[in-house]
mmCIF file of N, CA, C and O in Angstrom:
data_model
loop_
_atom_site.group_PDB
_atom_site.id
_atom_site.type_symbol
_atom_site.label_atom_id
_atom_site.label_comp_id
_atom_site.label_asym_id
_atom_site.label_seq_id
_atom_site.Cartn_x
_atom_site.Cartn_y
_atom_site.Cartn_z
ATOM 1 N N UNK A 39 40.046 -5.902 -13.168
ATOM 2 C CA UNK A 39 39.797 -5.242 -14.069
ATOM 3 C C UNK A 39 38.207 -5.049 -14.080
ATOM 4 O O UNK A 39 37.694 -6.431 -13.964
ATOM 5 N N UNK A 40 37.608 -3.644 -14.536
ATOM 6 C CA UNK A 40 36.243 -3.834 -14.662
ATOM 7 C C UNK A 40 35.969 -4.137 -16.110
ATOM 8 O O UNK A 40 36.239 -2.830 -16.652
ATOM 9 N N UNK A 41 34.909 -4.712 -16.417
ATOM 10 C CA UNK A 41 34.663 -4.760 -18.017
ATOM 11 C C UNK A 41 33.742 -3.517 -18.224
ATOM 12 O O UNK A 41 33.074 -3.101 -17.232
ATOM 13 N N UNK A 42 33.605 -3.121 -19.438
ATOM 14 C CA UNK A 42 32.509 -2.081 -19.631
ATOM 15 C C UNK A 42 31.231 -2.630 -19.714
ATOM 16 O O UNK A 42 30.326 -2.057 -19.411
ATOM 17 N N UNK A 43 31.001 -3.934 -19.984
ATOM 18 C CA UNK A 43 29.673 -4.558 -19.888
ATOM 19 C C UNK A 43 29.101 -4.325 -18.232
ATOM 20 O O UNK A 43 28.040 -4.192 -18.274
ATOM 21 N N UNK A 44 29.967 -4.834 -17.565
ATOM 22 C CA UNK A 44 29.199 -4.652 -15.897
ATOM 23 C C UNK A 44 29.184 -3.178 -15.577
ATOM 24 O O UNK A 44 28.104 -3.398 -14.606
ATOM 25 N N UNK A 45 29.823 -2.175 -15.882
ATOM 26 C CA UNK A 45 29.678 -1.075 -15.566
ATOM 27 C C UNK A 45 28.577 -0.374 -16.327
ATOM 28 O O UNK A 45 27.913 0.175 -15.588
ATOM 29 N N UNK A 46 28.060 -0.582 -17.511
ATOM 30 C CA UNK A 46 27.001 -0.348 -18.111
ATOM 31 C C UNK A 46 25.893 -0.855 -17.686
ATOM 32 O O UNK A 46 24.670 -0.245 -17.470
ATOM 33 N N UNK A 47 25.541 -2.167 -17.313
ATOM 34 C CA UNK A 47 24.595 -2.753 -16.527
ATOM 35 C C UNK A 47 24.503 -2.223 -15.059
ATOM 36 O O UNK A 47 22.975 -1.841 -14.755
ATOM 37 N N UNK A 48 25.370 -2.055 -14.586
ATOM 38 C CA UNK A 48 25.146 -1.337 -13.319
ATOM 39 C C UNK A 48 24.471 0.259 -13.315
ATOM 40 O O UNK A 48 23.618 0.452 -12.677
ATOM 41 N N UNK A 49 25.025 0.966 -14.287
ATOM 42 C CA UNK A 49 24.598 2.204 -14.589
ATOM 43 C C UNK A 49 23.031 2.004 -15.267
ATOM 44 O O UNK A 49 22.453 2.951 -15.007
ATOM 45 N N UNK A 50 22.626 1.069 -16.079
ATOM 46 C CA UNK A 50 21.164 1.063 -16.315
ATOM 47 C C UNK A 50 20.205 0.686 -15.196
ATOM 48 O O UNK A 50 19.043 0.825 -15.366
ATOM 49 N N UNK A 51 20.847 -0.181 -14.332
ATOM 50 C CA UNK A 51 20.051 -0.233 -13.219
ATOM 51 C C UNK A 51 19.747 0.887 -12.366
ATOM 52 O O UNK A 51 18.370 0.660 -11.693
ATOM 53 N N UNK A 52 20.439 1.694 -12.162
ATOM 54 C CA UNK A 52 20.035 2.909 -11.138
ATOM 55 C C UNK A 52 18.975 3.467 -11.832
ATOM 56 O O UNK A 52 18.129 3.890 -10.615
ATOM 57 N N UNK A 53 18.749 4.089 -13.040
ATOM 58 C CA UNK A 53 17.360 5.097 -13.220
ATOM 59 C C UNK A 53 16.347 3.978 -12.902
ATOM 60 O O UNK A 53 15.354 4.440 -12.506
ATOM 61 N N UNK A 54 16.287 2.684 -13.224
ATOM 62 C CA UNK A 54 15.187 1.855 -12.995
ATOM 63 C C UNK A 54 14.791 2.122 -11.303
ATOM 64 O O UNK A 54 13.849 2.177 -10.903
ATOM 65 N N UNK A 55 15.812 1.831 -10.642
ATOM 66 C CA UNK A 55 15.730 1.783 -9.128
ATOM 67 C C UNK A 55 15.207 3.186 -8.696
ATOM 68 O O UNK A 55 14.313 3.371 -7.716
ATOM 69 N N UNK A 56 15.475 4.324 -9.338
ATOM 70 C CA UNK A 56 15.426 5.425 -8.884
ATOM 71 C C UNK A 56 13.846 5.819 -9.385
ATOM 72 O O UNK A 56 13.032 6.522 -8.584
ATOM 73 N N UNK A 57 13.324 5.460 -10.285
ATOM 74 C CA UNK A 57 12.007 5.609 -10.958
ATOM 75 C C UNK A 57 11.096 4.735 -10.172
ATOM 76 O O UNK A 57 10.022 5.498 -9.626
ATOM 77 N N UNK A 58 11.623 3.766 -9.532
ATOM 78 C CA UNK A 58 10.712 3.069 -8.454
ATOM 79 C C UNK A 58 10.548 3.863 -7.305
ATOM 80 O O UNK A 58 9.711 3.974 -6.729
ATOM 81 N N UNK A 59 11.609 4.337 -6.720
ATOM 82 C CA UNK A 59 11.393 5.205 -5.636
ATOM 83 C C UNK A 59 10.840 6.289 -5.746
ATOM 84 O O UNK A 59 10.275 6.951 -5.072
ATOM 85 N N UNK A 60 10.938 7.283 -6.794
ATOM 86 C CA UNK A 60 10.128 8.211 -7.368
ATOM 87 C C UNK A 60 8.840 8.109 -7.282
ATOM 88 O O UNK A 60 7.964 8.662 -6.956
ATOM 89 N N UNK A 61 8.339 6.921 -7.879
ATOM 90 C CA UNK A 61 7.050 6.561 -7.834
ATOM 91 C C UNK A 61 6.503 6.328 -6.339
ATOM 92 O O UNK A 61 5.559 6.679 -6.321
ATOM 93 N N UNK A 62 7.168 5.749 -5.452
ATOM 94 C CA UNK A 62 6.905 5.301 -4.212
ATOM 95 C C UNK A 62 6.553 6.794 -3.537
ATOM 96 O O UNK A 62 5.939 7.073 -2.624
ATOM 97 N N UNK A 63 7.453 7.710 -3.707
ATOM 98 C CA UNK A 63 7.530 8.834 -2.915
ATOM 99 C C UNK A 63 6.341 9.821 -3.672
ATOM 100 O O UNK A 63 5.942 10.907 -3.033
ATOM 101 N N UNK A 64 5.851 9.717 -4.752
ATOM 102 C CA UNK A 64 4.642 10.582 -5.280
ATOM 103 C C UNK A 64 3.291 10.206 -4.678
ATOM 104 O O UNK A 64 3.270 9.322 -3.733
ATOM 105 N N UNK A 65 2.501 11.234 -4.547
ATOM 106 C CA UNK A 65 1.381 11.203 -4.069
ATOM 107 C C UNK A 65 0.596 9.996 -4.373
ATOM 108 O O UNK A 65 0.140 9.514 -5.413
ATOM 109 N N UNK A 66 0.078 9.061 -3.333
ATOM 110 C CA UNK A 66 -0.659 7.852 -3.521
ATOM 111 C C UNK A 66 0.213 6.743 -3.888
ATOM 112 O O UNK A 66 -0.151 5.772 -4.313
ATOM 113 N N UNK A 67 1.524 6.989 -4.144
ATOM 114 C CA UNK A 67 2.700 6.206 -4.421
ATOM 115 C C UNK A 67 2.846 4.826 -3.400
ATOM 116 O O UNK A 67 3.224 3.568 -3.688
ATOM 117 N N UNK A 68 2.522 5.442 -2.250
ATOM 118 C CA UNK A 68 2.720 4.338 -1.199
ATOM 119 C C UNK A 68 2.194 3.010 -0.995
ATOM 120 O O UNK A 68 2.115 1.956 -0.477
ATOM 121 N N UNK A 69 0.938 3.215 -1.895
ATOM 122 C CA UNK A 69 -0.150 1.904 -2.184
ATOM 123 C C UNK A 69 0.394 0.715 -2.593
ATOM 124 O O UNK A 69 0.067 -0.474 -2.567
ATOM 125 N N UNK A 70 1.485 0.985 -3.581
ATOM 126 C CA UNK A 70 2.156 0.089 -4.046
ATOM 127 C C UNK A 70 2.886 -1.017 -2.917
ATOM 128 O O UNK A 70 3.228 -2.184 -3.004
ATOM 129 N N UNK A 71 3.087 -0.425 -1.480
ATOM 130 C CA UNK A 71 3.964 -1.253 -0.550
ATOM 131 C C UNK A 71 2.703 -1.993 0.024
ATOM 132 O O UNK A 71 3.268 -2.938 1.019
ATOM 133 N N UNK A 72 1.437 -1.981 -0.270
ATOM 134 C CA UNK A 72 0.515 -2.685 0.716
ATOM 135 C C UNK A 72 0.872 -4.442 0.483
ATOM 136 O O UNK A 72 0.745 -4.907 1.662
ATOM 137 N N UNK A 73 1.229 -5.085 -0.589
ATOM 138 C CA UNK A 73 1.323 -6.192 -0.505
ATOM 139 C C UNK A 73 2.458 -6.672 0.336
ATOM 140 O O UNK A 73 2.427 -7.552 1.183
ATOM 141 N N UNK A 74 3.592 -6.189 0.390
ATOM 142 C CA UNK A 74 4.852 -6.087 1.332
ATOM 143 C C UNK A 74 4.640 -6.056 2.800
ATOM 144 O O UNK A 74 5.080 -6.711 3.421
ATOM 145 N N UNK A 75 3.844 -4.973 3.007
ATOM 146 C CA UNK A 75 3.331 -4.735 4.192
ATOM 147 C C UNK A 75 2.563 -5.936 4.712
ATOM 148 O O UNK A 75 2.727 -6.158 6.248
ATOM 149 N N UNK A 76 1.629 -6.281 4.116
ATOM 150 C CA UNK A 76 0.587 -7.567 4.514
ATOM 151 C C UNK A 76 1.331 -8.612 4.404
ATOM 152 O O UNK A 76 1.207 -9.332 5.556
ATOM 153 N N UNK A 77 2.293 -8.880 3.843
ATOM 154 C CA UNK A 77 3.232 -10.055 3.974
ATOM 155 C C UNK A 77 4.047 -9.959 5.297
ATOM 156 O O UNK A 77 4.388 -11.003 6.033
ATOM 157 N N UNK A 78 4.642 -8.594 6.020
ATOM 158 C CA UNK A 78 5.405 -8.358 6.881
ATOM 159 C C UNK A 78 4.622 -8.495 7.913
ATOM 160 O O UNK A 78 5.047 -9.543 8.932
ATOM 161 N N UNK A 79 3.267 -7.924 8.122
ATOM 162 C CA UNK A 79 2.479 -8.075 9.106
ATOM 163 C C UNK A 79 2.189 -9.547 9.145
ATOM 164 O O UNK A 79 1.606 -9.996 10.704
ATOM 165 N N UNK A 80 1.701 -10.515 8.126
ATOM 166 C CA UNK A 80 1.347 -11.879 8.508
ATOM 167 C C UNK A 80 2.426 -12.587 8.968
ATOM 168 O O UNK A 80 2.353 -13.810 9.805
ATOM 169 N N UNK A 81 3.724 -12.426 8.647
ATOM 170 C CA UNK A 81 5.073 -12.966 9.455
ATOM 171 C C UNK A 81 4.977 -12.661 10.947
ATOM 172 O O UNK A 81 5.182 -13.638 11.707
ATOM 173 N N UNK A 82 4.685 -11.513 11.197
ATOM 174 C CA UNK A 82 4.696 -10.794 12.497
ATOM 175 C C UNK A 82 3.652 -11.866 13.287
ATOM 176 O O UNK A 82 3.808 -12.545 14.328
ATOM 177 N N UNK A 83 2.388 -11.882 12.485
ATOM 178 C CA UNK A 83 1.418 -12.434 13.377
ATOM 179 C C UNK A 83 1.899 -14.185 13.449
ATOM 180 O O UNK A 83 1.410 -14.607 14.463
ATOM 181 N N UNK A 84 2.297 -14.750 12.513
ATOM 182 C CA UNK A 84 2.904 -16.058 12.507
ATOM 183 C C UNK A 84 3.974 -16.296 13.918
ATOM 184 O O UNK A 84 3.622 -17.105 14.493
ATOM 185 N N UNK A 85 4.886 -15.418 13.853
ATOM 186 C CA UNK A 85 5.693 -15.599 14.726
ATOM 187 C C UNK A 85 5.234 -15.345 16.115
ATOM 188 O O UNK A 85 5.508 -16.053 17.188
ATOM 189 N N UNK A 86 4.161 -14.435 16.583
ATOM 190 C CA UNK A 86 3.619 -14.385 17.589
ATOM 191 C C UNK A 86 2.859 -15.554 18.227
ATOM 192 O O UNK A 86 2.799 -15.818 19.173
ATOM 193 N N UNK A 87 2.085 -15.976 17.202
ATOM 194 C CA UNK A 87 1.082 -17.078 17.642
ATOM 195 C C UNK A 87 2.221 -18.187 18.044
ATOM 196 O O UNK A 87 1.900 -19.010 18.592
ATOM 197 N N UNK A 88 3.271 -18.575 17.264
ATOM 198 C CA UNK A 88 4.071 -19.475 17.364
ATOM 199 C C UNK A 88 4.938 -19.518 18.744
ATOM 200 O O UNK A 88 4.801 -20.512 19.599
ATOM 201 N N UNK A 89 5.187 -18.346 19.125
ATOM 202 C CA UNK A 89 5.538 -18.090 20.654
ATOM 203 C C UNK A 89 4.778 -18.181 21.550
ATOM 204 O O UNK A 89 4.949 -18.883 22.810
ATOM 205 N N UNK A 90 3.314 -17.806 21.227
ATOM 206 C CA UNK A 90 2.269 -18.003 22.186
ATOM 207 C C UNK A 90 2.081 -19.366 22.504
ATOM 208 O O UNK A 90 2.161 -20.067 23.766
ATOM 209 N N UNK A 91 2.166 -20.395 21.522
ATOM 210 C CA UNK A 91 1.928 -21.879 21.573
ATOM 211 C C UNK A 91 3.210 -22.412 22.407
ATOM 212 O O UNK A 91 3.092 -23.358 23.179
ATOM 213 N N UNK A 92 4.359 -21.853 22.054
ATOM 214 C CA UNK A 92 5.422 -22.489 22.715
ATOM 215 C C UNK A 92 5.842 -22.144 24.213
ATOM 216 O O UNK A 92 6.802 -22.427 24.710
ATOM 217 N N UNK A 93 4.778 -21.224 24.544
ATOM 218 C CA UNK A 93 4.956 -20.550 25.902
ATOM 219 C C UNK A 93 5.689 -19.494 26.219
ATOM 220 O O UNK A 93 6.328 -19.340 27.407
ATOM 221 N N UNK A 94 6.043 -18.881 25.368
ATOM 222 C CA UNK A 94 7.116 -17.655 25.666
ATOM 223 C C UNK A 94 6.449 -16.400 25.930
ATOM 224 O O UNK A 94 5.548 -15.904 24.871
ATOM 225 N N UNK A 95 6.589 -15.594 26.944
ATOM 226 C CA UNK A 95 5.683 -14.644 27.422
ATOM 227 C C UNK A 95 4.198 -14.637 26.666
ATOM 228 O O UNK A 95 4.145 -13.760 25.726
ATOM 229 N N UNK A 96 3.445 -15.584 27.136
ATOM 230 C CA UNK A 96 2.311 -15.723 26.739
ATOM 231 C C UNK A 96 1.292 -14.584 26.731
ATOM 232 O O UNK A 96 0.632 -14.228 25.454
ATOM 233 N N UNK A 97 1.196 -13.905 27.267
ATOM 234 C CA UNK A 97 0.079 -12.640 27.621
ATOM 235 C C UNK A 97 0.506 -11.574 26.510
ATOM 236 O O UNK A 97 -0.175 -11.086 25.778
ATOM 237 N N UNK A 98 1.700 -11.507 26.365
ATOM 238 C CA UNK A 98 2.340 -10.525 25.581
ATOM 239 C C UNK A 98 2.311 -10.885 24.014
ATOM 240 O O UNK A 98 1.833 -10.229 23.110
ATOM 241 N N UNK A 99 2.621 -12.487 23.566
ATOM 242 C CA UNK A 99 2.280 -12.859 22.403
ATOM 243 C C UNK A 99 0.752 -12.809 22.227
ATOM 244 O O UNK A 99 0.459 -12.428 20.781
ATOM 245 N N UNK A 100 -0.070 -13.117 23.051
ATOM 246 C CA UNK A 100 -1.871 -12.846 23.048
ATOM 247 C C UNK A 100 -1.848 -11.713 22.179
ATOM 248 O O UNK A 100 -2.632 -11.469 21.574
ATOM 249 N N UNK A 101 -1.492 -10.804 22.994
ATOM 250 C CA UNK A 101 -1.898 -9.251 22.702
ATOM 251 C C UNK A 101 -1.296 -8.806 21.217
ATOM 252 O O UNK A 101 -2.066 -8.170 20.444
ATOM 253 N N UNK A 102 0.156 -9.233 21.297
ATOM 254 C CA UNK A 102 0.539 -8.880 19.845
ATOM 255 C C UNK A 102 0.241 -9.524 18.449
ATOM 256 O O UNK A 102 -0.056 -8.959 17.605
ATOM 257 N N UNK A 103 -0.516 -10.690 19.042
ATOM 258 C CA UNK A 103 -1.227 -11.272 17.960
ATOM 259 C C UNK A 103 -2.572 -10.895 17.588
ATOM 260 O O UNK A 103 -3.042 -10.883 16.419
ATOM 261 N N UNK A 104 -3.151 -10.418 18.598
ATOM 262 C CA UNK A 104 -4.628 -9.877 18.265
ATOM 263 C C UNK A 104 -4.331 -8.558 17.677
ATOM 264 O O UNK A 104 -5.159 -8.101 16.745
ATOM 265 N N UNK A 105 -3.237 -7.639 18.149
ATOM 266 C CA UNK A 105 -3.005 -6.519 17.428
ATOM 267 C C UNK A 105 -2.730 -6.518 16.117
ATOM 268 O O UNK A 105 -3.094 -5.836 15.234
ATOM 269 N N UNK A 106 -1.744 -7.579 15.571
ATOM 270 C CA UNK A 106 -1.361 -7.670 14.532
ATOM 271 C C UNK A 106 -2.400 -8.440 13.279
ATOM 272 O O UNK A 106 -2.531 -8.084 12.073
ATOM 273 N N UNK A 107 -3.276 -8.992 14.077
ATOM 274 C CA UNK A 107 -4.571 -9.585 13.246
ATOM 275 C C UNK A 107 -5.269 -8.538 12.955
ATOM 276 O O UNK A 107 -5.931 -8.456 11.848
ATOM 277 N N UNK A 108 -5.621 -7.554 13.842
ATOM 278 C CA UNK A 108 -6.706 -6.379 13.711
ATOM 279 C C UNK A 108 -5.721 -5.573 12.818
ATOM 280 O O UNK A 108 -6.525 -4.702 11.734
ATOM 281 N N UNK A 109 -4.579 -5.373 12.908
ATOM 282 C CA UNK A 109 -3.943 -4.291 11.535
ATOM 283 C C UNK A 109 -4.063 -5.161 10.062
ATOM 284 O O UNK A 109 -4.389 -4.291 9.269
ATOM 285 N N UNK A 110 -3.940 -6.403 10.385
ATOM 286 C CA UNK A 110 -4.252 -7.025 8.964
ATOM 287 C C UNK A 110 -5.683 -6.781 8.167
ATOM 288 O O UNK A 110 -5.744 -6.419 7.241
ATOM 289 N N UNK A 111 -6.747 -6.906 9.212
ATOM 290 C CA UNK A 111 -8.092 -6.412 9.166
ATOM 291 C C UNK A 111 -8.098 -5.209 8.479
ATOM 292 O O UNK A 111 -8.856 -4.868 7.494
ATOM 293 N N UNK A 112 -7.514 -4.215 9.261
ATOM 294 C CA UNK A 112 -7.892 -3.241 9.019
ATOM 295 C C UNK A 112 -6.936 -2.445 7.360
ATOM 296 O O UNK A 112 -7.567 -1.757 6.711
ATOM 297 N N UNK A 113 -5.858 -3.343 7.323
ATOM 298 C CA UNK A 113 -5.146 -3.309 5.733
ATOM 299 C C UNK A 113 -6.006 -3.693 4.707
ATOM 300 O O UNK A 113 -6.063 -2.903 3.729
ATOM 301 N N UNK A 114 -6.617 -4.623 4.901
ATOM 302 C CA UNK A 114 -7.787 -5.141 3.928
ATOM 303 C C UNK A 114 -8.873 -4.459 3.703
ATOM 304 O O UNK A 114 -9.127 -4.015 2.589
ATOM 305 N N UNK A 115 -9.278 -3.971 4.775
ATOM 306 C CA UNK A 115 -10.667 -2.930 4.389
ATOM 307 C C UNK A 115 -9.880 -1.744 3.826
ATOM 308 O O UNK A 115 -10.956 -1.083 2.931
ATOM 309 N N UNK A 116 -8.806 -1.081 4.286
ATOM 310 C CA UNK A 116 -8.250 0.235 3.492
ATOM 311 C C UNK A 116 -8.468 -0.436 2.128
ATOM 312 O O UNK A 116 -8.072 0.834 1.162
ATOM 313 N N UNK A 117 -7.135 -1.410 1.615
ATOM 314 C CA UNK A 117 -7.312 -1.767 0.212
ATOM 315 C C UNK A 117 -8.618 -1.860 -0.447
ATOM 316 O O UNK A 117 -8.680 -1.095 -1.700
ATOM 317 N N UNK A 118 -9.672 -2.459 0.215
ATOM 318 C CA UNK A 118 -10.804 -2.696 -0.549
ATOM 319 C C UNK A 118 -11.641 -1.206 -0.872
ATOM 320 O O UNK A 118 -11.929 -0.931 -2.013
ATOM 321 N N UNK A 119 -11.393 -0.195 0.133
ATOM 322 C CA UNK A 119 -12.219 0.812 -0.044
ATOM 323 C C UNK A 119 -11.422 1.760 -0.969
ATOM 324 O O UNK A 119 -11.969 2.600 -1.582
ATOM 325 N N UNK A 120 -10.010 1.830 -0.983
ATOM 326 C CA UNK A 120 -9.252 2.431 -1.944
ATOM 327 C C UNK A 120 -9.553 1.966 -3.356
ATOM 328 O O UNK A 120 -9.565 2.736 -3.982
ATOM 329 N N UNK A 121 -9.588 0.571 -3.845
ATOM 330 C CA UNK A 121 -9.799 0.064 -4.985
ATOM 331 C C UNK A 121 -11.374 0.508 -5.601
ATOM 332 O O UNK A 121 -11.497 0.842 -6.369
ATOM 333 N N UNK A 122 -12.376 0.529 -4.258
ATOM 334 C CA UNK A 122 -13.765 0.983 -4.780
ATOM 335 C C UNK A 122 -13.836 2.420 -5.378
ATOM 336 O O UNK A 122 -14.213 2.939 -5.923
ATOM 337 N N UNK A 123 -12.643 3.185 -4.390
ATOM 338 C CA UNK A 123 -12.731 4.832 -4.717
ATOM 339 C C UNK A 123 -12.226 4.780 -6.093
ATOM 340 O O UNK A 123 -12.523 5.590 -7.004
ATOM 341 N N UNK A 124 -10.986 4.336 -6.385
ATOM 342 C CA UNK A 124 -10.121 4.262 -7.571
ATOM 343 C C UNK A 124 -11.500 3.791 -8.823
ATOM 344 O O UNK A 124 -11.302 4.234 -9.769
ATOM 345 N N UNK A 125 -12.203 2.650 -8.421
ATOM 346 C CA UNK A 125 -13.271 2.240 -9.872
ATOM 347 C C UNK A 125 -14.169 3.495 -9.906
ATOM 348 O O UNK A 125 -14.708 3.470 -11.057
ATOM 349 N N UNK A 126 -14.808 3.986 -8.743
ATOM 350 C CA UNK A 126 -15.506 5.100 -9.014
ATOM 351 C C UNK A 126 -14.962 6.429 -9.551
ATOM 352 O O UNK A 126 -15.510 6.939 -10.405
ATOM 353 N N UNK A 127 -14.067 6.463 -9.499
ATOM 354 C CA UNK A 127 -13.335 7.649 -9.925
ATOM 355 C C UNK A 127 -13.121 7.629 -11.403
ATOM 356 O O UNK A 127 -13.017 8.560 -12.205
ATOM 357 N N UNK A 128 -12.413 6.316 -11.931
ATOM 358 C CA UNK A 128 -12.529 5.970 -13.180
ATOM 359 C C UNK A 128 -13.902 5.820 -13.783
ATOM 360 O O UNK A 128 -13.688 6.164 -15.263
ATOM 361 N N UNK A 129 -14.633 5.463 -13.179
ATOM 362 C CA UNK A 129 -15.876 5.668 -14.061
ATOM 363 C C UNK A 129 -16.943 6.837 -14.059
ATOM 364 O O UNK A 129 -17.836 7.018 -14.438
ATOM 365 N N UNK A 130 -16.180 8.029 -13.160
ATOM 366 C CA UNK A 130 -17.075 9.186 -13.112
ATOM 367 C C UNK A 130 -16.998 9.971 -14.343
ATOM 368 O O UNK A 130 -17.502 10.649 -14.538
ATOM 369 N N UNK A 131 -16.155 9.425 -15.149
ATOM 370 C CA UNK A 131 -15.992 10.114 -16.466
ATOM 371 C C UNK A 131 -17.534 10.131 -17.300
ATOM 372 O O UNK A 131 -17.462 10.872 -18.332
ATOM 373 N N UNK A 132 -17.604 8.909 -17.273
ATOM 374 C CA UNK A 132 -19.116 8.398 -17.908
ATOM 375 C C UNK A 132 -20.093 8.711 -17.220
ATOM 376 O O UNK A 132 -20.568 7.527 -16.535
ATOM 377 N N UNK A 133 -20.434 9.807 -16.537
ATOM 378 C CA UNK A 133 -21.461 9.802 -15.630
ATOM 379 C C UNK A 133 -22.877 9.628 -15.922
ATOM 380 O O UNK A 133 -23.252 9.466 -16.961
ATOM 381 N N UNK A 134 -23.845 9.117 -15.120
ATOM 382 C CA UNK A 134 -25.307 8.735 -15.570
ATOM 383 C C UNK A 134 -25.945 9.805 -15.599
ATOM 384 O O UNK A 134 -27.104 9.921 -15.989
ATOM 385 N N UNK A 135 -25.451 11.282 -15.755
ATOM 386 C CA UNK A 135 -26.264 12.403 -15.750
ATOM 387 C C UNK A 135 -26.470 12.673 -17.274
ATOM 388 O O UNK A 135 -27.482 13.388 -17.655
ATOM 389 N N UNK A 136 -25.881 11.951 -18.129
ATOM 390 C CA UNK A 136 -26.126 11.982 -19.542
ATOM 391 C C UNK A 136 -25.216 13.216 -19.933
ATOM 392 O O UNK A 136 -25.348 13.375 -21.422
ATOM 393 N N UNK A 137 -24.711 14.103 -19.318
ATOM 394 C CA UNK A 137 -23.902 15.070 -20.076
ATOM 395 C C UNK A 137 -22.903 15.485 -19.160
ATOM 396 O O UNK A 137 -22.738 15.227 -17.924
ATOM 397 N N UNK A 138 -21.891 16.418 -19.634
ATOM 398 C CA UNK A 138 -20.890 16.938 -18.667
ATOM 399 C C UNK A 138 -21.576 17.863 -17.937
ATOM 400 O O UNK A 138 -22.244 18.805 -18.275
ATOM 401 N N UNK A 139 -20.581 17.955 -16.691
ATOM 402 C CA UNK A 139 -21.084 18.986 -15.803
ATOM 403 C C UNK A 139 -20.673 20.480 -16.394
ATOM 404 O O UNK A 139 -19.442 20.779 -16.781
ATOM 405 N N UNK A 140 -21.941 21.274 -16.157
ATOM 406 C CA UNK A 140 -21.406 22.675 -16.496
ATOM 407 C C UNK A 140 -20.638 23.371 -15.233
ATOM 408 O O UNK A 140 -20.998 23.410 -14.229
ATOM 409 N N UNK A 141 -19.748 23.989 -15.626
ATOM 410 C CA UNK A 141 -18.669 24.855 -14.451
ATOM 411 C C UNK A 141 -19.851 26.045 -14.106
ATOM 412 O O UNK A 141 -20.442 26.729 -14.877
ATOM 413 N N UNK A 142 -19.660 26.351 -12.746
ATOM 414 C CA UNK A 142 -20.123 27.443 -12.113
ATOM 415 C C UNK A 142 -19.695 28.890 -12.744
ATOM 416 O O UNK A 142 -18.755 29.025 -12.958
ATOM 417 N N UNK A 143 -20.546 29.725 -13.234
ATOM 418 C CA UNK A 143 -20.071 31.012 -13.732
ATOM 419 C C UNK A 143 -19.237 31.910 -12.663
ATOM 420 O O UNK A 143 -19.388 32.086 -11.428
ATOM 421 N N UNK A 144 -17.821 32.326 -13.155
ATOM 422 C CA UNK A 144 -17.064 32.591 -12.099
ATOM 423 C C UNK A 144 -16.203 31.891 -11.607
ATOM 424 O O UNK A 144 -15.234 32.362 -10.712
ATOM 425 N N UNK A 145 -16.375 30.691 -11.645
ATOM 426 C CA UNK A 145 -15.540 29.874 -10.543
ATOM 427 C C UNK A 145 -14.613 29.147 -11.813
ATOM 428 O O UNK A 145 -15.058 28.527 -13.012
ATOM 429 N N UNK A 146 -13.245 28.822 -11.703
ATOM 430 C CA UNK A 146 -12.476 27.911 -12.430
ATOM 431 C C UNK A 146 -12.420 26.550 -12.216
ATOM 432 O O UNK A 146 -12.699 26.123 -10.907
ATOM 433 N N UNK A 147 -12.443 25.884 -12.986
ATOM 434 C CA UNK A 147 -12.562 24.447 -12.796
ATOM 435 C C UNK A 147 -11.515 23.711 -12.678
ATOM 436 O O UNK A 147 -10.515 24.090 -13.182
ATOM 437 N N UNK A 148 -11.186 22.787 -11.648
ATOM 438 C CA UNK A 148 -9.906 22.469 -11.199
ATOM 439 C C UNK A 148 -9.325 21.298 -12.183
ATOM 440 O O UNK A 148 -10.593 20.215 -12.686
ATOM 441 N N UNK A 149 -8.356 21.046 -12.681
ATOM 442 C CA UNK A 149 -7.906 19.935 -13.432
ATOM 443 C C UNK A 149 -7.272 18.827 -12.574
ATOM 444 O O UNK A 149 -6.002 19.173 -12.323
ATOM 445 N N UNK A 150 -7.576 17.768 -12.191
ATOM 446 C CA UNK A 150 -7.045 16.879 -11.399
ATOM 447 C C UNK A 150 -6.232 16.063 -12.093
ATOM 448 O O UNK A 150 -6.440 15.285 -12.970
#
């Protein structure tokens, strides 16, 4: 016998999960996965280094450790540049020119 309370709680959790998936699939939503990706690649780096130290396929583990370390560095660089771009975009509304930019005659202004 299934109670009404367990059915309603299950139904209530589906929209929350679907909104999370919808946010991930929206343009720019994949950036929310960066911490999880960083954790996974960090685990890969630790496993490869442990296998290298224990003597399992040393050359392969050394190369994989180098590549996963480079991937962590590039991911960190991407995240810092993305955050810098977001700060600049957020601060662009109060530009230092002192006034709003005038649209060029005959051209429509884009609304992003």
